[in-house]
Short mmCIF file of C-alpha atoms in Angstrom, two decimals:
data_model
loop_
_atom_site.label_atom_id
_atom_site.label_comp_id
_atom_site.label_asym_id
_atom_site.label_seq_id
_atom_site.Cartn_x
_atom_site.Cartn_y
_atom_site.Cartn_z
CA MET R 26 -32.22 -34.14 45.73
CA ALA R 27 -28.90 -33.74 45.14
CA THR R 28 -28.28 -31.66 41.85
CA ALA R 29 -26.66 -32.86 38.55
CA SER R 30 -23.23 -32.05 37.57
CA VAL R 31 -22.38 -29.41 35.16
CA LEU R 32 -23.88 -30.33 31.81
CA VAL R 33 -22.02 -29.79 28.74
CA LEU R 34 -24.36 -29.10 26.04
CA SER R 35 -23.87 -30.19 22.35
CA GLY R 36 -25.38 -29.00 19.29
CA CYS R 37 -29.17 -30.00 18.49
CA PHE R 38 -28.87 -32.41 15.29
CA SER R 39 -31.19 -32.16 12.05
CA ASP R 40 -31.34 -34.31 9.30
CA GLY R 41 -28.28 -35.96 8.17
CA GLY R 42 -26.91 -35.46 11.95
CA SER R 43 -25.28 -32.06 11.29
CA ALA R 44 -25.34 -29.73 14.10
CA GLY R 45 -27.50 -26.81 13.21
CA ALA R 46 -30.84 -25.11 13.56
CA THR R 47 -33.85 -27.27 14.38
CA ASP R 48 -36.94 -27.79 12.02
CA ASP R 49 -39.46 -25.84 14.02
CA SER R 50 -42.18 -28.34 12.55
CA LEU R 51 -40.49 -30.78 14.74
CA GLY R 52 -41.20 -28.98 17.95
CA PRO R 53 -38.91 -28.28 21.07
CA PRO R 54 -36.05 -30.78 20.69
CA LEU R 55 -35.90 -33.77 23.48
CA LYS R 56 -32.82 -33.22 25.26
CA VAL R 57 -31.10 -36.64 25.91
CA THR R 58 -27.92 -37.24 27.72
CA GLN R 59 -25.06 -39.04 26.28
CA ILE R 60 -21.69 -39.93 27.83
CA GLY R 61 -19.40 -40.77 25.10
CA PHE R 62 -19.32 -44.75 24.78
CA PRO R 63 -19.42 -46.68 21.70
CA ASN R 64 -22.07 -48.45 23.18
CA GLU R 65 -24.54 -45.49 22.72
CA ILE R 66 -24.43 -45.91 19.04
CA ALA R 67 -27.93 -46.16 18.43
CA LEU R 68 -28.43 -42.45 19.63
CA VAL R 69 -25.25 -41.76 17.40
CA TRP R 70 -26.41 -43.67 14.66
CA ALA R 71 -30.08 -41.74 14.69
CA LEU R 72 -28.70 -38.54 14.97
CA ASN R 73 -26.23 -38.91 12.03
CA LYS R 74 -28.76 -40.76 9.83
CA GLY R 75 -31.43 -38.07 10.39
CA ILE R 76 -33.99 -40.88 11.40
CA PHE R 77 -35.36 -38.60 14.42
CA ALA R 78 -36.47 -36.11 12.01
CA LYS R 79 -38.03 -38.99 10.02
CA HIS R 80 -40.10 -40.11 12.95
CA GLY R 81 -41.18 -36.24 13.36
CA ILE R 82 -39.06 -35.35 16.26
CA ALA R 83 -35.87 -33.10 17.14
CA VAL R 84 -33.26 -34.63 19.56
CA GLU R 85 -30.82 -32.55 21.42
CA PRO R 86 -27.59 -34.55 22.92
CA VAL R 87 -26.53 -33.38 26.34
CA THR R 88 -22.98 -34.75 27.02
CA LEU R 89 -22.05 -35.48 30.57
CA ALA R 90 -18.87 -36.27 32.21
CA SER R 91 -20.09 -39.69 33.83
CA ALA R 92 -23.72 -41.44 33.89
CA ALA R 93 -23.44 -40.82 37.71
CA SER R 94 -25.62 -37.71 37.48
CA ALA R 95 -28.04 -38.55 34.55
CA VAL R 96 -30.91 -39.68 36.52
CA ALA R 97 -30.60 -36.66 38.91
CA ALA R 98 -30.19 -34.42 35.75
CA ALA R 99 -33.80 -35.70 34.45
CA ASP R 100 -35.14 -35.75 37.75
CA SER R 101 -34.53 -32.11 37.94
CA GLY R 102 -35.90 -31.23 34.35
CA GLN R 103 -32.52 -29.87 33.16
CA VAL R 104 -32.64 -32.80 30.77
CA ASP R 105 -35.74 -34.94 29.30
CA LEU R 106 -34.46 -38.38 28.73
CA ALA R 107 -31.02 -39.68 30.77
CA PHE R 108 -29.15 -42.38 29.39
CA SER R 109 -28.57 -44.58 32.65
CA GLY R 110 -27.91 -48.16 33.80
CA GLY R 111 -30.70 -50.10 35.00
CA TRP R 112 -28.74 -49.72 38.62
CA GLY R 113 -28.99 -46.09 38.45
CA ALA R 114 -32.84 -46.15 38.06
CA ILE R 115 -32.95 -48.73 40.65
CA VAL R 116 -30.95 -46.66 43.04
CA ALA R 117 -32.99 -43.65 42.53
CA ALA R 118 -36.24 -45.27 42.92
CA SER R 119 -35.18 -46.40 46.41
CA GLN R 120 -34.11 -42.99 47.43
CA GLY R 121 -37.75 -41.70 46.50
CA VAL R 122 -37.16 -40.11 43.04
CA LYS R 123 -39.97 -40.33 40.90
CA VAL R 124 -38.57 -42.02 37.37
CA LYS R 125 -39.46 -44.17 34.56
CA ILE R 126 -37.63 -46.21 32.44
CA VAL R 127 -38.98 -45.62 28.90
CA MET R 128 -36.87 -47.99 26.81
CA GLY R 129 -33.73 -50.01 27.01
CA ALA R 130 -30.57 -49.10 25.32
CA TYR R 131 -28.48 -52.56 25.53
CA PHE R 132 -27.98 -55.69 27.51
CA ASN R 133 -24.92 -57.47 28.56
CA PRO R 134 -23.68 -59.95 25.51
CA THR R 135 -24.54 -63.31 26.44
CA PRO R 136 -22.88 -65.98 26.84
CA PRO R 137 -19.82 -64.23 27.59
CA ASP R 138 -17.01 -64.94 25.26
CA PRO R 139 -13.78 -65.80 27.37
CA GLU R 140 -11.21 -64.14 24.75
CA ARG R 141 -13.53 -61.03 24.46
CA SER R 142 -15.95 -60.14 27.27
CA ARG R 143 -15.53 -57.56 30.11
CA GLY R 144 -15.60 -58.94 33.54
CA VAL R 145 -13.14 -59.82 36.49
CA PHE R 146 -9.54 -59.83 35.49
CA ALA R 147 -6.69 -60.62 38.12
CA SER R 148 -3.34 -60.11 38.03
CA THR R 149 -0.95 -62.88 36.92
CA LYS R 150 1.03 -61.85 39.80
CA SER R 151 -1.90 -62.22 42.17
CA GLY R 152 -2.20 -66.00 41.59
CA ALA R 153 -6.14 -65.73 41.31
CA LYS R 154 -7.44 -68.30 38.88
CA ALA R 155 -11.28 -68.31 40.01
CA TYR R 156 -13.85 -65.97 41.81
CA CYS R 157 -12.98 -67.46 45.33
CA ASP R 158 -9.31 -66.57 44.88
CA LEU R 159 -10.63 -62.91 45.31
CA VAL R 160 -11.38 -63.32 49.01
CA GLY R 161 -8.44 -61.34 50.97
CA LYS R 162 -7.72 -59.43 47.77
CA THR R 163 -7.93 -56.00 46.67
CA VAL R 164 -10.59 -55.52 43.74
CA GLY R 165 -10.85 -52.10 41.54
CA VAL R 166 -14.41 -51.15 40.84
CA THR R 167 -15.40 -47.72 39.08
CA GLU R 168 -18.13 -47.35 41.64
CA LEU R 169 -17.97 -48.34 45.21
CA ASN R 170 -21.29 -50.07 46.32
CA GLY R 171 -22.16 -49.85 42.33
CA PRO R 172 -23.10 -53.09 40.16
CA GLY R 173 -19.48 -53.95 39.42
CA GLN R 174 -18.87 -54.46 43.26
CA VAL R 175 -22.17 -56.04 43.94
CA TYR R 176 -21.95 -58.50 41.15
CA THR R 177 -18.34 -59.18 41.82
CA SER R 178 -19.21 -60.10 45.42
CA ALA R 179 -22.42 -62.07 44.29
CA ALA R 180 -20.30 -64.26 41.96
CA VAL R 181 -17.86 -64.91 44.86
CA ARG R 182 -20.73 -65.87 47.24
CA LYS R 183 -22.23 -68.02 44.48
CA ALA R 184 -19.02 -70.10 44.35
CA GLY R 185 -19.46 -70.51 48.25
CA CYS R 186 -16.87 -68.34 49.20
CA ASP R 187 -16.93 -65.05 51.87
CA ASP R 188 -17.07 -62.24 49.67
CA THR R 189 -17.25 -59.73 52.81
CA LYS R 190 -13.70 -60.68 52.81
CA ILE R 191 -12.75 -58.80 49.35
CA LYS R 192 -11.50 -55.09 49.80
CA TYR R 193 -12.63 -53.08 47.12
CA VAL R 194 -11.24 -49.41 46.00
CA ASN R 195 -12.70 -46.95 43.32
CA ILE R 196 -10.69 -46.48 40.30
CA PRO R 197 -11.46 -44.44 37.04
CA SER R 198 -11.72 -46.40 34.26
CA ALA R 199 -9.14 -45.15 32.35
CA GLN R 200 -6.75 -45.85 35.33
CA MET R 201 -7.66 -49.58 36.00
CA ALA R 202 -5.04 -51.13 33.25
CA THR R 203 -2.17 -49.14 35.31
CA SER R 204 -3.41 -50.07 38.58
CA LEU R 205 -3.40 -53.66 37.67
CA GLU R 206 -0.30 -53.62 35.96
CA GLY R 207 1.52 -51.55 39.37
CA GLY R 208 0.14 -53.84 41.75
CA ALA R 209 -2.25 -51.37 43.32
CA VAL R 210 -4.91 -53.87 42.88
CA ASP R 211 -4.89 -57.57 42.55
CA ALA R 212 -8.02 -57.66 40.28
CA ILE R 213 -10.47 -55.37 38.38
CA ASN R 214 -13.78 -55.28 37.00
CA ALA R 215 -13.48 -53.90 33.77
CA SER R 216 -14.60 -53.79 29.89
CA GLY R 217 -13.30 -56.24 27.31
CA ALA R 218 -11.10 -53.33 25.61
CA ILE R 219 -9.13 -53.10 29.03
CA GLY R 220 -9.03 -56.42 30.59
CA GLN R 221 -8.52 -58.55 27.39
CA THR R 222 -5.75 -56.23 26.28
CA LEU R 223 -3.87 -57.24 29.76
CA VAL R 224 -4.71 -60.87 28.99
CA ARG R 225 -3.24 -60.73 25.53
CA ASN R 226 -0.14 -59.00 26.91
CA GLY R 227 0.15 -61.73 29.64
CA GLY R 228 -0.61 -59.68 32.73
CA ALA R 229 -4.00 -60.60 33.59
CA VAL R 230 -6.48 -63.76 33.66
CA TRP R 231 -9.95 -63.64 32.78
CA LEU R 232 -11.79 -64.91 35.71
CA GLY R 233 -15.55 -64.68 34.39
CA GLU R 234 -18.33 -62.16 33.80
CA PRO R 235 -20.10 -61.52 36.82
CA TYR R 236 -23.37 -60.26 35.42
CA ALA R 237 -23.93 -63.37 33.39
CA ASP R 238 -22.31 -65.65 35.98
CA VAL R 239 -24.76 -64.58 38.68
CA GLN R 240 -27.94 -63.57 36.81
CA GLY R 241 -27.70 -64.26 33.14
CA ARG R 242 -29.16 -61.21 31.02
CA ILE R 243 -29.11 -57.90 32.86
CA ASN R 244 -30.48 -54.70 31.72
CA TYR R 245 -27.14 -52.58 31.49
CA ALA R 246 -28.58 -49.48 30.07
CA ASN R 247 -31.77 -47.73 29.47
CA TYR R 248 -33.16 -44.29 28.85
CA VAL R 249 -35.01 -42.79 31.68
CA GLY R 250 -37.22 -39.97 32.34
CA SER R 251 -38.96 -38.14 35.23
CA GLU R 252 -42.46 -39.57 35.90
CA LYS R 253 -43.72 -35.93 35.43
CA PHE R 254 -42.16 -35.88 31.93
CA VAL R 255 -43.12 -38.89 30.83
CA ALA R 256 -46.82 -38.57 31.90
CA GLU R 257 -46.92 -35.41 29.85
CA ASN R 258 -45.01 -36.38 26.87
CA GLY R 259 -46.02 -39.92 25.97
CA ASP R 260 -46.27 -38.93 22.05
CA ARG R 261 -42.74 -37.50 21.91
CA ILE R 262 -41.59 -40.70 23.82
CA GLU R 263 -43.20 -42.99 21.39
CA LYS R 264 -41.52 -41.10 18.46
CA PHE R 265 -37.87 -41.41 20.17
CA ARG R 266 -38.55 -45.06 20.56
CA ALA R 267 -39.35 -46.03 17.33
CA ALA R 268 -36.45 -43.80 15.63
CA MET R 269 -34.41 -45.80 18.00
CA ASP R 270 -35.70 -49.02 17.15
CA GLU R 271 -35.33 -48.30 13.55
CA SER R 272 -31.67 -47.17 14.13
CA ILE R 273 -30.97 -50.45 15.86
CA SER R 274 -32.45 -52.22 12.98
CA GLN R 275 -30.00 -50.84 10.64
CA ILE R 276 -27.17 -51.16 12.81
CA LYS R 277 -27.87 -54.94 12.93
CA ASP R 278 -27.70 -55.00 9.18
CA PRO R 279 -24.56 -56.49 8.25
CA ALA R 280 -24.34 -54.21 5.33
CA ASN R 281 -23.82 -51.44 7.71
CA GLU R 282 -21.24 -53.07 10.07
CA ALA R 283 -18.14 -51.42 8.98
CA GLU R 284 -19.84 -47.77 8.98
CA TRP R 285 -21.56 -48.06 12.42
CA GLN R 286 -18.13 -49.47 13.88
CA THR R 287 -16.22 -46.48 12.42
CA MET R 288 -18.88 -44.28 13.84
CA ALA R 289 -18.80 -45.71 17.24
CA ALA R 290 -15.00 -45.32 17.25
CA GLU R 291 -15.03 -41.76 16.41
CA PHE R 292 -17.68 -41.02 19.11
CA GLY R 293 -16.03 -43.12 21.82
CA LYS R 294 -12.48 -41.85 21.07
CA THR R 295 -11.35 -45.40 20.52
CA THR R 296 -10.50 -47.57 17.36
CA VAL R 297 -12.53 -49.91 15.33
CA GLU R 298 -9.97 -52.54 16.10
CA ALA R 299 -10.52 -52.34 19.61
CA ILE R 300 -14.30 -52.41 19.11
CA ARG R 301 -14.11 -55.60 17.06
CA ALA R 302 -11.63 -57.34 19.79
CA SER R 303 -14.12 -56.82 22.73
CA GLN R 304 -17.64 -58.33 22.94
CA PHE R 305 -20.16 -55.84 22.14
CA GLU R 306 -23.23 -55.10 23.84
CA GLU R 307 -26.63 -56.63 22.67
CA LEU R 308 -28.51 -53.35 21.60
CA SER R 309 -32.18 -53.59 22.29
CA SER R 310 -35.00 -51.35 23.34
CA GLU R 311 -36.51 -53.94 25.30
CA VAL R 312 -36.56 -53.59 29.14
CA ASP R 313 -36.79 -57.39 30.71
CA ALA R 314 -38.92 -56.99 33.72
CA SER R 315 -37.80 -60.06 35.23
CA ALA R 316 -34.32 -59.20 35.00
CA LEU R 317 -34.68 -55.62 36.48
CA GLN R 318 -36.35 -57.06 39.39
CA THR R 319 -33.66 -59.50 40.08
CA MET R 320 -31.11 -56.61 39.98
CA ALA R 321 -32.80 -54.85 42.62
CA ASP R 322 -33.09 -57.83 44.98
CA ILE R 323 -29.56 -58.19 44.38
CA ALA R 324 -28.94 -54.66 45.19
CA TYR R 325 -30.74 -54.83 48.38
CA GLU R 326 -29.23 -58.09 49.65
CA PHE R 327 -25.79 -56.86 49.17
CA GLY R 328 -26.58 -53.38 50.78
CA ALA R 329 -26.38 -51.06 48.03
CA ILE R 330 -29.79 -50.13 48.67
CA SER R 331 -31.25 -49.58 51.88
CA GLN R 332 -34.80 -50.79 51.14
CA LYS R 333 -36.35 -53.15 48.49
CA VAL R 334 -37.78 -51.52 45.14
CA ASP R 335 -40.75 -52.89 43.32
CA THR R 336 -39.36 -52.21 39.71
CA SER R 337 -42.84 -52.87 37.95
CA GLY R 338 -43.73 -49.21 38.72
CA LEU R 339 -40.26 -48.14 37.02
CA ILE R 340 -41.15 -49.16 33.52
CA TYR R 341 -43.13 -46.89 31.12
CA GLU R 342 -45.73 -49.02 29.20
CA ARG R 343 -46.49 -48.14 25.91
CA ALA R 344 -50.00 -46.05 25.64
#
């Protein structure tokens, strides 16, 4: 089992969200990973609003450089719950890692808004205007054989074209825009914040949103724990889920829109304007069992995993 990358620990949050000593009556804090994405707002809001303490649990956020090491950190016991895509849990399960998805975090927004959505963006210089135009082109993705690549290929194949003739290259998210503008790639699979800015500036066209175009709704992000931890901590997990559900409910209250957007922007080191300009994910604690299985089947079909995964065993059932 590969070990997780170095973890950067942040302070344990108590009521009001300020870092400080944990209330001993809440027991040891639940260590939960975070990356720094604005769409992790449910966790951030709950921490800052003291919602976890209200539900009788302490939570200590653990910051990782990326989600890639999150499941490994949970499996090794370095953290209790990992913020990870449904894809990450599926890949781990295919490698024999015993994990459980304890709750969802968010789904991709559907239907995609052509002027605000994430997806595949092609350089205007490439001449690409549809998925099939990517054949013979170079496409930048943040993870080779990851969901961005696989679903882009699936979209091209669904359109009736040969996806095997696309060249994929790994590009960090922060370098996506400059790579497309500089001609290093013909297209990118990127967030709306990156891609739609290029479109507005006249440098790119939006070809579509492969997740929605291929599958519809996907379990974009979840919280995952090791089978052992989940089996031994059902009560703590239920408290965590209840607190997160309340957090999501508060965020969806229109009266809190300006506040949560400001909080998300500060956490994600972006701006409120950028958040409003892109299509935000559908916050939800739900785990869509059918959508998760479809994702696993697509991962196997396109060679991202070497064996089929029955995802029914991945989902934690409420006691």
